[in-house]
Short mmCIF file of C-alpha atoms in Angstrom, two decimals:
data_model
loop_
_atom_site.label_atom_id
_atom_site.label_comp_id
_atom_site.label_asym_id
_atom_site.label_seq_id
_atom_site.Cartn_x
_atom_site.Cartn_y
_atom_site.Cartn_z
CA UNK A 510 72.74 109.65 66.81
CA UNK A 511 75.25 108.00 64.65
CA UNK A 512 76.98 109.51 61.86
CA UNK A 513 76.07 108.18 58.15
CA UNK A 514 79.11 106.27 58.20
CA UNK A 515 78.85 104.38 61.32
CA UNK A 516 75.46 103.32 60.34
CA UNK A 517 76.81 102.16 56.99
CA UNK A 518 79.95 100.26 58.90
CA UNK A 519 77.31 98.67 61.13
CA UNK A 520 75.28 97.34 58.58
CA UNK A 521 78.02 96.25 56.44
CA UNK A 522 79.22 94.41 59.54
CA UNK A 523 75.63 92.94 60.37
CA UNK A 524 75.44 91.76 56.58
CA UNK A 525 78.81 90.05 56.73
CA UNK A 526 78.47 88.41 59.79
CA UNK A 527 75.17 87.44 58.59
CA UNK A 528 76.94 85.58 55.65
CA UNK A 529 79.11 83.84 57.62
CA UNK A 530 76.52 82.64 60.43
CA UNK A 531 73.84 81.63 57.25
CA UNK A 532 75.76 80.84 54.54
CA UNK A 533 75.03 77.09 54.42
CA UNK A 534 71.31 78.01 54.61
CA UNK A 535 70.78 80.72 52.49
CA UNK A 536 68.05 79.82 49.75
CA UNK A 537 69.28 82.68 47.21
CA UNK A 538 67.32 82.95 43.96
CA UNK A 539 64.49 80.51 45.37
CA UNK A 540 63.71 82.85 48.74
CA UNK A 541 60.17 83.74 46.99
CA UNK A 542 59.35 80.25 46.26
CA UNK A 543 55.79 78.45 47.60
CA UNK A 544 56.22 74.60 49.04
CA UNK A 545 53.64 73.23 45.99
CA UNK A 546 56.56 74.96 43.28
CA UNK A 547 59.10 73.43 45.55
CA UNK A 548 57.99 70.48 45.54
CA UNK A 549 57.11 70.20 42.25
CA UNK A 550 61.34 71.01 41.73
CA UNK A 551 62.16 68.38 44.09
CA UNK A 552 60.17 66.32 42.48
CA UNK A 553 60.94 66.76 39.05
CA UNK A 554 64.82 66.30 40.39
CA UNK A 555 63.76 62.89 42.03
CA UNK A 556 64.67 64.86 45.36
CA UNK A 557 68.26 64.72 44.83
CA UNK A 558 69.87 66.98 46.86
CA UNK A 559 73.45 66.69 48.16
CA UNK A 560 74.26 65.99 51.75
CA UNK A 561 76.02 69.38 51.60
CA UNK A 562 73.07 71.05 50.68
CA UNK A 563 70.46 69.61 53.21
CA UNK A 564 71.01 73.08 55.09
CA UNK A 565 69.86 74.94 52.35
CA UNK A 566 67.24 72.67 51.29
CA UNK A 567 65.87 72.78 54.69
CA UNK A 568 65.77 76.67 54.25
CA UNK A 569 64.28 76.86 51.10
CA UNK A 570 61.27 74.31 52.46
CA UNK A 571 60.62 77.34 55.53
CA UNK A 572 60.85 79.94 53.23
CA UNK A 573 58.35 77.92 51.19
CA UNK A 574 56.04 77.19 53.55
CA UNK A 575 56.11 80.53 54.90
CA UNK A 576 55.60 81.78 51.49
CA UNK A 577 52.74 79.84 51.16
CA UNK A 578 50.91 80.88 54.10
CA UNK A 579 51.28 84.76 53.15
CA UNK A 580 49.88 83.91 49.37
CA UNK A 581 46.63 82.44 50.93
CA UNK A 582 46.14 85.42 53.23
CA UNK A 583 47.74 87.58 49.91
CA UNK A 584 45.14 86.03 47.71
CA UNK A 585 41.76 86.09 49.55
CA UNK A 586 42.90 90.16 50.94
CA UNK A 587 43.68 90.80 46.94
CA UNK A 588 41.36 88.36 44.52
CA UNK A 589 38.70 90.98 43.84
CA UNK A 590 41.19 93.55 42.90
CA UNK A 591 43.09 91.24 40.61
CA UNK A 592 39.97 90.33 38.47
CA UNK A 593 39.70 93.93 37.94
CA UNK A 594 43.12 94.49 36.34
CA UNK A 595 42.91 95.34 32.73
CA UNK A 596 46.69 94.48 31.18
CA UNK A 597 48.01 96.15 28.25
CA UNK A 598 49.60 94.21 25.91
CA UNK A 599 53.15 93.69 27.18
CA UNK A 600 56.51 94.73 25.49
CA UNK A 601 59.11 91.93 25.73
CA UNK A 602 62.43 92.36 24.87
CA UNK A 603 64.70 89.70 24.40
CA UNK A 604 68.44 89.73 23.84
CA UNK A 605 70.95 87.51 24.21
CA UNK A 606 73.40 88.37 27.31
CA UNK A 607 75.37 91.33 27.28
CA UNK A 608 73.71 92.56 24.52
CA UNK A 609 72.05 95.69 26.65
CA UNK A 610 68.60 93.82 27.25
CA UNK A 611 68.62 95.42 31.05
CA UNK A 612 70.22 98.64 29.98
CA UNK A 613 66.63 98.75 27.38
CA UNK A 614 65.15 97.42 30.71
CA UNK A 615 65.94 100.08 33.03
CA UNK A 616 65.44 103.10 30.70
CA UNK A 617 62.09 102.01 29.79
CA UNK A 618 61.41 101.77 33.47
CA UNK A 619 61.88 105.58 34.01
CA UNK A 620 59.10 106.49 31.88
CA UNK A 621 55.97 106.59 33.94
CA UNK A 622 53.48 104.61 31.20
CA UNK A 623 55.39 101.62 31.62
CA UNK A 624 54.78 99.47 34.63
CA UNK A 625 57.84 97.01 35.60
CA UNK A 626 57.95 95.01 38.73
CA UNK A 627 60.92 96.09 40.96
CA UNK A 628 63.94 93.41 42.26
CA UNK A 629 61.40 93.14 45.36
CA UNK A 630 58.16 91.77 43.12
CA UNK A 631 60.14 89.38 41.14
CA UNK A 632 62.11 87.70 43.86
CA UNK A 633 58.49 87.67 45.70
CA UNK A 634 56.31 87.23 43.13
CA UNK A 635 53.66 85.04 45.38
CA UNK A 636 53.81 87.37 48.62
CA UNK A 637 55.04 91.04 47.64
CA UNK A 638 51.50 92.81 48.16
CA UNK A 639 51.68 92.24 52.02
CA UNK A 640 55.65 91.55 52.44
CA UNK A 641 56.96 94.49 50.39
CA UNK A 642 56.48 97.79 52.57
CA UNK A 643 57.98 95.94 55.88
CA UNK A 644 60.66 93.47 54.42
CA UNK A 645 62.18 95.30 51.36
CA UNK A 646 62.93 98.61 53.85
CA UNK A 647 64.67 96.52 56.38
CA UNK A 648 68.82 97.06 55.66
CA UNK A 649 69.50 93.36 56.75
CA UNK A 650 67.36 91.56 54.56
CA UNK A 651 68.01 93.81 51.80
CA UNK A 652 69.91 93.79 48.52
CA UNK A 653 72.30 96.41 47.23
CA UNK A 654 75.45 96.63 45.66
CA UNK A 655 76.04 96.09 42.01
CA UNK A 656 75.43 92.67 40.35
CA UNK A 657 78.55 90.47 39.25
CA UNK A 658 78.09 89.76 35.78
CA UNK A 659 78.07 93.14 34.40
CA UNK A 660 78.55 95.91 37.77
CA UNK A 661 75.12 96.93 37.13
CA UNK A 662 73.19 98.60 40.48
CA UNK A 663 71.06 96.59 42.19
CA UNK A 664 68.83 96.73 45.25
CA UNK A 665 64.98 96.18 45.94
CA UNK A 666 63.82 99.16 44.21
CA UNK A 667 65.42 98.87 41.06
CA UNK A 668 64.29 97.49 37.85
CA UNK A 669 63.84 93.05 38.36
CA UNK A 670 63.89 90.91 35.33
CA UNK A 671 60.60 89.08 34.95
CA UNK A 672 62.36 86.08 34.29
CA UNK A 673 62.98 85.37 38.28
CA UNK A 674 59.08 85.69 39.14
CA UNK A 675 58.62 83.04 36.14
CA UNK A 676 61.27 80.80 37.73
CA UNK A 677 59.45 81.10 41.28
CA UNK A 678 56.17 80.40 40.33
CA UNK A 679 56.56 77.65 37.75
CA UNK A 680 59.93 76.38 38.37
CA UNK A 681 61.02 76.50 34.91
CA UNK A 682 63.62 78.60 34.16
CA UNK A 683 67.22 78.97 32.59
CA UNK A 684 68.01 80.23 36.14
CA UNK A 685 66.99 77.06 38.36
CA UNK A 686 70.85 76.05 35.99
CA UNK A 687 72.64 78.37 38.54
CA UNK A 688 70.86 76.90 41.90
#
């Protein structure tokens, strides 16, 4: 087979070429959305979107709708299970940014009694039970790398701020100011 580093220079080239072919389209922080959360946004936005973004917008709406038709078969598979889920009271940390809110994050993360959704859940909050195993292990669709604001790791197993999950299922969200 291929050495490690061939692999690696493969996928790096798939990803970039990727970027270039999809760039116009590429949905970003709203990939996980469902179409009645989109369209609620659109909505709410009088369905303003920019010629220049129709691509995208078009993208997002697929995504959406084929979001929505894994959370129906993710929902009846999973509804008994999830009225069985007793939840602990939560710990919430809040910080202003910078301040070393996903530093706290990710330590707490390590220890075993704490349960915190991975980059995967939170960017899927609506499908992850039946998308996770087969999407997040796939190289091309995946994230890695280290995240611009502050060089911290990132990829689909690592710690994922609750706040995207909130964004994607009820569209509001400090985030939707960077979409």
């Amino acid at each position: 087979g291929k050495s490690y580093w061939l692999k690696l220079m493969d996928q790096e080239q798939w990803i970039t070429w990727r970027k270039r072919i999809t760039g116009p389209f590429v949905h970003g922080l709203l990939a996980g959305i469902t179409i009645p959360v989109w369209m609620r946004l659109l909505r709410d936005n009088r369905f303003e979107i920019s010629p220049r973004n129709w691509p995208r917008g078009a993208s997002i709406t697929a995504a959406g709708f084929f979001n929505s038709i894994i959370n129906t078969f993710e929902t009846r598979k999973y509804f008994n299970d999830y009225q069985k889920i007793e939840l602990q009271p939560p710990i919430i940390i809040l910080g202003a940014g910078r301040s070393g809110t996903t530093l706290l994050h990710n330590l707490l993360s390590l220890d075993k009694q704490w349960a915190t959704p991975n980059q995967y859940q939170v960017r899927n909050p609506s499908t992850f039970l039946l998308t996770e195993k087969s999407i997040s292990k796939n190289p091309i669709w995946g994230i890695s790398g280290n995240r611009g604001i502050d060089n911290v790791s990132i990829a689909w197993t690592t710690p994922g701020e609750d706040e995207f999950a909130t964004c994607l299922t009820t569209a509001c969200s400090t985030l939707l100011s960077s979409v």
